Short mmCIF file of C-alpha atoms in Angstrom, two decimals:
data_model
loop_
_atom_site.label_atom_id
_atom_site.label_comp_id
_atom_site.label_asym_id
_atom_site.label_seq_id
_atom_site.Cartn_x
_atom_site.Cartn_y
_atom_site.Cartn_z
CA UNK A 541 -0.37 0.23 0.15
CA UNK A 542 1.88 3.51 -1.42
CA UNK A 543 -0.23 5.94 1.15
CA UNK A 544 0.33 10.44 0.11
CA UNK A 545 -0.44 12.64 1.87
CA UNK A 546 -2.13 15.59 0.81
CA UNK A 547 -3.36 19.62 0.89
CA UNK A 548 -4.05 22.01 -1.12
CA UNK A 549 -0.93 22.68 -2.26
CA UNK A 550 1.35 22.72 -6.11
CA UNK A 551 3.91 20.16 -3.95
CA UNK A 552 1.66 17.95 -2.42
CA UNK A 553 0.33 17.48 -5.83
CA UNK A 554 3.67 16.98 -7.44
CA UNK A 555 4.69 14.34 -5.02
CA UNK A 556 1.06 12.71 -5.85
CA UNK A 557 2.23 12.74 -9.72
CA UNK A 558 5.80 11.64 -8.85
CA UNK A 559 4.26 8.06 -6.30
CA UNK A 560 2.02 7.51 -9.53
CA UNK A 561 5.31 8.16 -11.84
CA UNK A 562 7.83 5.27 -9.35
CA UNK A 563 5.36 3.13 -8.50
CA UNK A 564 2.25 2.52 -10.57
CA UNK A 565 3.39 3.36 -14.08
CA UNK A 566 6.33 1.22 -14.59
CA UNK A 567 3.56 -2.03 -13.26
CA UNK A 568 0.86 -0.92 -15.21
CA UNK A 569 0.33 -4.86 -16.27
CA UNK A 570 0.94 -6.06 -13.00
CA UNK A 571 -0.09 -3.49 -10.24
CA UNK A 572 2.03 -4.17 -7.33
CA UNK A 573 0.77 -1.64 -4.90
CA UNK A 574 -3.02 0.08 -3.70
CA UNK A 575 -3.13 3.75 -4.01
CA UNK A 576 -4.37 5.69 -0.76
CA UNK A 577 -5.08 9.36 -1.28
CA UNK A 578 -5.32 11.20 2.59
CA UNK A 579 -6.23 14.48 3.26
CA UNK A 580 -6.30 16.40 7.31
CA UNK A 581 -8.76 18.87 7.32
CA UNK A 582 -7.48 21.42 10.00
CA UNK A 583 -10.69 22.10 12.20
CA UNK A 584 -12.54 25.39 12.07
CA UNK A 585 -10.84 26.51 15.35
CA UNK A 586 -7.81 25.53 15.15
CA UNK A 587 -7.16 27.44 11.79
CA UNK A 588 -9.11 30.59 13.66
CA UNK A 589 -7.05 30.34 16.97
CA UNK A 590 -4.87 32.58 16.29
CA UNK A 591 -8.03 35.18 15.50
CA UNK A 592 -9.60 34.72 19.43
CA UNK A 593 -12.75 34.30 21.06
CA UNK A 594 -14.90 36.82 19.04
CA UNK A 595 -13.90 34.62 15.55
CA UNK A 596 -17.35 32.40 17.43
CA UNK A 597 -19.47 33.71 14.54
CA UNK A 598 -17.95 32.95 11.64
CA UNK A 599 -17.30 29.37 12.41
CA UNK A 600 -19.73 27.76 10.40
CA UNK A 601 -18.02 30.18 7.30
CA UNK A 602 -14.60 28.66 8.09
CA UNK A 603 -16.36 25.34 8.83
CA UNK A 604 -18.34 25.35 4.77
CA UNK A 605 -15.23 26.99 3.33
CA UNK A 606 -12.36 24.05 5.40
CA UNK A 607 -15.11 21.24 3.23
CA UNK A 608 -14.90 23.45 -0.52
CA UNK A 609 -11.47 22.63 0.06
CA UNK A 610 -11.43 19.45 0.89
CA UNK A 611 -13.96 18.03 -2.19
CA UNK A 612 -11.96 19.76 -4.05
CA UNK A 613 -8.15 17.96 -2.93
CA UNK A 614 -10.15 14.99 -3.63
CA UNK A 615 -11.24 15.85 -7.18
CA UNK A 616 -8.26 17.05 -8.37
CA UNK A 617 -6.07 14.26 -7.32
CA UNK A 618 -8.82 11.75 -9.14
CA UNK A 619 -7.98 14.65 -12.38
CA UNK A 620 -4.82 13.50 -11.52
CA UNK A 621 -4.48 9.70 -11.28
CA UNK A 622 -7.02 9.73 -14.00
CA UNK A 623 -5.33 11.41 -16.66
CA UNK A 624 -2.17 8.70 -15.58
CA UNK A 625 -4.69 5.81 -15.47
CA UNK A 626 -4.02 4.74 -11.76
CA UNK A 627 -7.24 3.87 -9.67
CA UNK A 628 -7.15 4.93 -5.76
CA UNK A 629 -8.51 1.96 -3.47
CA UNK A 630 -9.28 5.09 -1.08
CA UNK A 631 -10.03 8.73 -0.90
CA UNK A 632 -9.68 9.54 2.59
CA UNK A 633 -10.67 13.31 4.28
CA UNK A 634 -9.80 12.81 8.20
CA UNK A 635 -10.16 16.26 10.16
CA UNK A 636 -7.35 16.90 12.69
CA UNK A 637 -3.37 17.46 12.92
CA UNK A 638 -1.99 16.19 9.86
CA UNK A 639 0.84 15.00 12.00
CA UNK A 640 -1.65 11.84 13.86
CA UNK A 641 -4.40 11.66 10.84
CA UNK A 642 -1.50 10.33 8.10
CA UNK A 643 0.66 7.91 11.06
CA UNK A 644 -3.04 6.58 11.77
CA UNK A 645 -3.47 6.18 7.84
CA UNK A 646 0.20 4.31 7.31
CA UNK A 647 -1.20 1.78 10.54
CA UNK A 648 -4.81 0.91 8.89
CA UNK A 649 -3.35 0.41 5.66
CA UNK A 650 -1.04 -0.92 6.30
CA UNK A 651 1.78 1.19 4.09
CA UNK A 652 5.14 0.17 2.42
CA UNK A 653 5.78 4.25 2.14
CA UNK A 654 4.39 6.80 2.87
CA UNK A 655 4.78 10.22 0.55
CA UNK A 656 4.55 14.00 0.98
CA UNK A 657 5.40 16.69 -0.78
CA UNK A 658 7.83 19.27 0.67
CA UNK A 659 7.01 22.79 1.68
CA UNK A 660 10.57 24.24 1.15
CA UNK A 661 10.48 26.18 4.08
CA UNK A 662 13.75 27.22 5.47
CA UNK A 663 15.01 26.11 9.37
CA UNK A 664 13.13 29.44 10.85
CA UNK A 665 9.27 28.75 9.51
CA UNK A 666 10.06 24.92 10.55
CA UNK A 667 11.00 25.81 14.07
CA UNK A 668 8.09 27.88 14.23
CA UNK A 669 4.82 25.93 11.52
CA UNK A 670 6.67 22.57 12.07
CA UNK A 671 7.61 20.43 9.77
CA UNK A 672 4.95 17.92 9.02
CA UNK A 673 7.39 15.81 6.77
CA UNK A 674 10.28 15.58 8.80
CA UNK A 675 7.78 14.58 11.88
CA UNK A 676 6.81 11.96 10.15
CA UNK A 677 10.39 11.33 8.55
CA UNK A 678 10.96 10.14 12.29
CA UNK A 679 7.49 8.79 13.66
CA UNK A 680 6.10 6.73 11.28
CA UNK A 681 6.39 3.32 10.39
CA UNK A 682 7.01 2.36 6.78
CA UNK A 683 9.47 4.36 4.66
CA UNK A 684 9.05 7.87 4.00
CA UNK A 685 9.18 9.87 0.78
CA UNK A 686 9.71 13.68 0.80
CA UNK A 687 8.87 14.93 -2.66
CA UNK A 688 10.62 18.53 -3.84
CA UNK A 689 8.74 19.94 -6.40
CA UNK A 690 11.62 21.28 -8.53
CA UNK A 691 11.99 24.98 -8.68
CA UNK A 692 11.06 27.04 -11.90
CA UNK A 693 13.23 27.42 -14.13
CA UNK A 694 14.40 31.60 -15.41
CA UNK A 695 13.33 31.63 -18.63
CA UNK A 696 15.50 33.90 -20.69
CA UNK A 697 14.66 37.04 -20.54
CA UNK A 698 14.88 36.84 -16.74
CA UNK A 699 18.34 35.70 -16.51
CA UNK A 700 19.29 39.55 -18.61
#
């Protein structure tokens, strides 16, 4: 089982495509793995913690927006897999901390590899935001592949 953790970022979609190219495309005639895509949806309250107690009135709107984003993530993942003719065995949206959600998904699906995108945060941002991929690399009971999205190459007009 290959578990791919996704959020609504180009980094995670690139990680999904990389997982498909490495683990599924070469074995189309004889699939070796099943694909599980997991999106850890933040809770509205965790999203608003920094805003303070006066934000209680907007929780339903934030909740609706988070649900809409989760559906878009699932749809985009389905499109990426469909374009490469790879079937998703399970597509999950689970509310909570991404670290815990991904650890639980690895255990539940008996994953042999967990694939994640790297947001490429520097050391300072990682200290304040915490690196989900770094945490999972140290705590998941399977191999963890952290995929970096290549930096865009400057065009010839930008080089002058």
